[in-house]
Amino acid sequence: MAAIHFLMRGDLSEIRCAGLCIQGSGENFRLTEVNCYNSTKEISPCDLILISVKATSISIYRACSTAPASAHDAADDAKWSWQRRISR
């Protein structure tokens, strides 16, 4: 099974304490043990990176959408996937 890690700016302490609630169209569930961090330095190398931002952070998405070579190299040829919008 793959390890999933979350990089978060907000709500980090709350999610560490209470878990992460996932709301789907047909099913809702809660992850009680979440690997979440506030710094990329704490996360080990990844095979796949999925980046999502909320609408107030869309300028960050635009700045990163070209996947700079240094970030790509650091991810060891990871595949990049971009999600333009999430709802909360």
PDB file of C-alpha atoms in Angstrom:
ATOM      1  CA  MET A   1       0.000   0.000   0.000  1.00  0.00           C
ATOM      2  CA  ALA A   2       1.271   3.459  -0.883  1.00  0.00           C
ATOM      3  CA  ALA A   3       2.004   6.020   1.792  1.00  0.00           C
ATOM      4  CA  ILE A   4       0.078   9.253   1.417  1.00  0.00           C
ATOM      5  CA  HIS A   5       1.496  12.473   2.822  1.00  0.00           C
ATOM      6  CA  PHE A   6      -0.235  15.850   3.029  1.00  0.00           C
ATOM      7  CA  LEU A   7       1.535  19.213   2.987  1.00  0.00           C
ATOM      8  CA  MET A   8      -0.712  21.754   4.707  1.00  0.00           C
ATOM      9  CA  ARG A   9      -0.530  25.403   5.627  1.00  0.00           C
ATOM     10  CA  GLY A  10      -3.732  25.735   7.606  1.00  0.00           C
ATOM     11  CA  ASP A  11      -5.569  23.438  10.006  1.00  0.00           C
ATOM     12  CA  LEU A  12      -2.466  21.290  10.540  1.00  0.00           C
ATOM     13  CA  SER A  13      -2.817  20.913  14.311  1.00  0.00           C
ATOM     14  CA  GLU A  14      -6.564  20.269  14.037  1.00  0.00           C
ATOM     15  CA  ILE A  15      -6.074  17.520  11.437  1.00  0.00           C
ATOM     16  CA  ARG A  16      -3.276  15.946  13.465  1.00  0.00           C
ATOM     17  CA  CYS A  17      -5.650  15.831  16.426  1.00  0.00           C
ATOM     18  CA  ALA A  18      -9.028  14.993  14.833  1.00  0.00           C
ATOM     19  CA  GLY A  19      -8.155  13.435  11.465  1.00  0.00           C
ATOM     20  CA  LEU A  20      -9.205  14.379   7.946  1.00  0.00           C
ATOM     21  CA  CYS A  21     -12.799  14.089   6.748  1.00  0.00           C
ATOM     22  CA  ILE A  22     -13.178  13.131   3.071  1.00  0.00           C
ATOM     23  CA  GLN A  23     -16.547  13.949   1.535  1.00  0.00           C
ATOM     24  CA  GLY A  24     -17.390  12.122  -1.681  1.00  0.00           C
ATOM     25  CA  SER A  25     -20.427  12.066  -3.925  1.00  0.00           C
ATOM     26  CA  GLY A  26     -21.471   8.634  -2.662  1.00  0.00           C
ATOM     27  CA  GLU A  27     -19.528   8.091   0.535  1.00  0.00           C
ATOM     28  CA  ASN A  28     -17.934  10.090   3.335  1.00  0.00           C
ATOM     29  CA  PHE A  29     -15.134   8.809   5.554  1.00  0.00           C
ATOM     30  CA  ARG A  30     -12.545  10.016   8.051  1.00  0.00           C
ATOM     31  CA  LEU A  31      -8.812   9.324   8.017  1.00  0.00           C
ATOM     32  CA  THR A  32      -7.835   9.109  11.675  1.00  0.00           C
ATOM     33  CA  GLU A  33      -4.083   8.738  11.195  1.00  0.00           C
ATOM     34  CA  VAL A  34      -2.885  11.376   8.739  1.00  0.00           C
ATOM     35  CA  ASN A  35       0.716  11.921   7.641  1.00  0.00           C
ATOM     36  CA  CYS A  36       0.588  15.710   7.475  1.00  0.00           C
ATOM     37  CA  TYR A  37       3.399  18.234   7.519  1.00  0.00           C
ATOM     38  CA  ASN A  38       3.920  21.968   7.234  1.00  0.00           C
ATOM     39  CA  SER A  39       7.262  21.716   5.414  1.00  0.00           C
ATOM     40  CA  THR A  40       8.437  19.767   2.363  1.00  0.00           C
ATOM     41  CA  LYS A  41      11.668  19.031   4.245  1.00  0.00           C
ATOM     42  CA  GLU A  42       9.743  16.587   6.455  1.00  0.00           C
ATOM     43  CA  ILE A  43       8.370  14.505   3.541  1.00  0.00           C
ATOM     44  CA  SER A  44      10.366  11.681   1.964  1.00  0.00           C
ATOM     45  CA  PRO A  45      10.771  11.409  -1.855  1.00  0.00           C
ATOM     46  CA  CYS A  46       7.486  10.781  -3.680  1.00  0.00           C
ATOM     47  CA  ASP A  47       6.431   8.846  -6.782  1.00  0.00           C
ATOM     48  CA  LEU A  48       3.456  11.097  -7.488  1.00  0.00           C
ATOM     49  CA  ILE A  49       2.656  14.639  -6.436  1.00  0.00           C
ATOM     50  CA  LEU A  50      -0.858  16.066  -6.544  1.00  0.00           C
ATOM     51  CA  ILE A  51      -1.146  19.768  -5.863  1.00  0.00           C
ATOM     52  CA  SER A  52      -4.434  21.413  -5.022  1.00  0.00           C
ATOM     53  CA  VAL A  53      -5.129  24.921  -3.842  1.00  0.00           C
ATOM     54  CA  LYS A  54      -8.209  26.763  -2.747  1.00  0.00           C
ATOM     55  CA  ALA A  55      -9.395  29.720  -4.810  1.00  0.00           C
ATOM     56  CA  THR A  56      -7.635  32.257  -2.579  1.00  0.00           C
ATOM     57  CA  SER A  57      -4.304  30.591  -3.450  1.00  0.00           C
ATOM     58  CA  ILE A  58      -4.785  30.374  -7.222  1.00  0.00           C
ATOM     59  CA  SER A  59      -1.851  32.743  -7.809  1.00  0.00           C
ATOM     60  CA  ILE A  60       0.382  30.070  -6.253  1.00  0.00           C
ATOM     61  CA  TYR A  61      -0.983  27.546  -8.773  1.00  0.00           C
ATOM     62  CA  ARG A  62      -0.222  29.876 -11.678  1.00  0.00           C
ATOM     63  CA  ALA A  63       3.309  30.448 -10.409  1.00  0.00           C
ATOM     64  CA  CYS A  64       3.931  26.684 -10.106  1.00  0.00           C
ATOM     65  CA  SER A  65       2.068  25.476 -13.191  1.00  0.00           C
ATOM     66  CA  THR A  66       5.231  25.227 -15.269  1.00  0.00           C
ATOM     67  CA  ALA A  67       6.765  22.703 -12.806  1.00  0.00           C
ATOM     68  CA  PRO A  68      10.235  24.239 -12.446  1.00  0.00           C
ATOM     69  CA  ALA A  69      13.093  21.904 -13.309  1.00  0.00           C
ATOM     70  CA  SER A  70      14.534  22.010  -9.797  1.00  0.00           C
ATOM     71  CA  ALA A  71      11.251  20.860  -8.262  1.00  0.00           C
ATOM     72  CA  HIS A  72      10.893  18.184 -10.941  1.00  0.00           C
ATOM     73  CA  ASP A  73      14.433  16.926 -10.329  1.00  0.00           C
ATOM     74  CA  ALA A  74      13.889  16.897  -6.572  1.00  0.00           C
ATOM     75  CA  ALA A  75      10.848  14.689  -7.061  1.00  0.00           C
ATOM     76  CA  ASP A  76      13.016  12.230  -9.030  1.00  0.00           C
ATOM     77  CA  ASP A  77      11.064  12.376 -12.293  1.00  0.00           C
ATOM     78  CA  ALA A  78       7.701  12.312 -10.542  1.00  0.00           C
ATOM     79  CA  LYS A  79       4.571  12.738 -12.595  1.00  0.00           C
ATOM     80  CA  TRP A  80       2.894  16.091 -11.984  1.00  0.00           C
ATOM     81  CA  SER A  81      -0.830  16.372 -11.649  1.00  0.00           C
ATOM     82  CA  TRP A  82      -2.637  19.655 -11.199  1.00  0.00           C
ATOM     83  CA  GLN A  83      -6.050  20.185  -9.752  1.00  0.00           C
ATOM     84  CA  ARG A  84      -7.338  23.660 -10.441  1.00  0.00           C
ATOM     85  CA  ARG A  85      -9.981  23.972  -7.794  1.00  0.00           C
ATOM     86  CA  ILE A  86     -11.162  22.301  -4.622  1.00  0.00           C
ATOM     87  CA  SER A  87     -14.195  23.077  -2.562  1.00  0.00           C
ATOM     88  CA  ARG A  88     -14.265  22.962   1.181  1.00  0.00           C
TER      89      ARG A  88
END
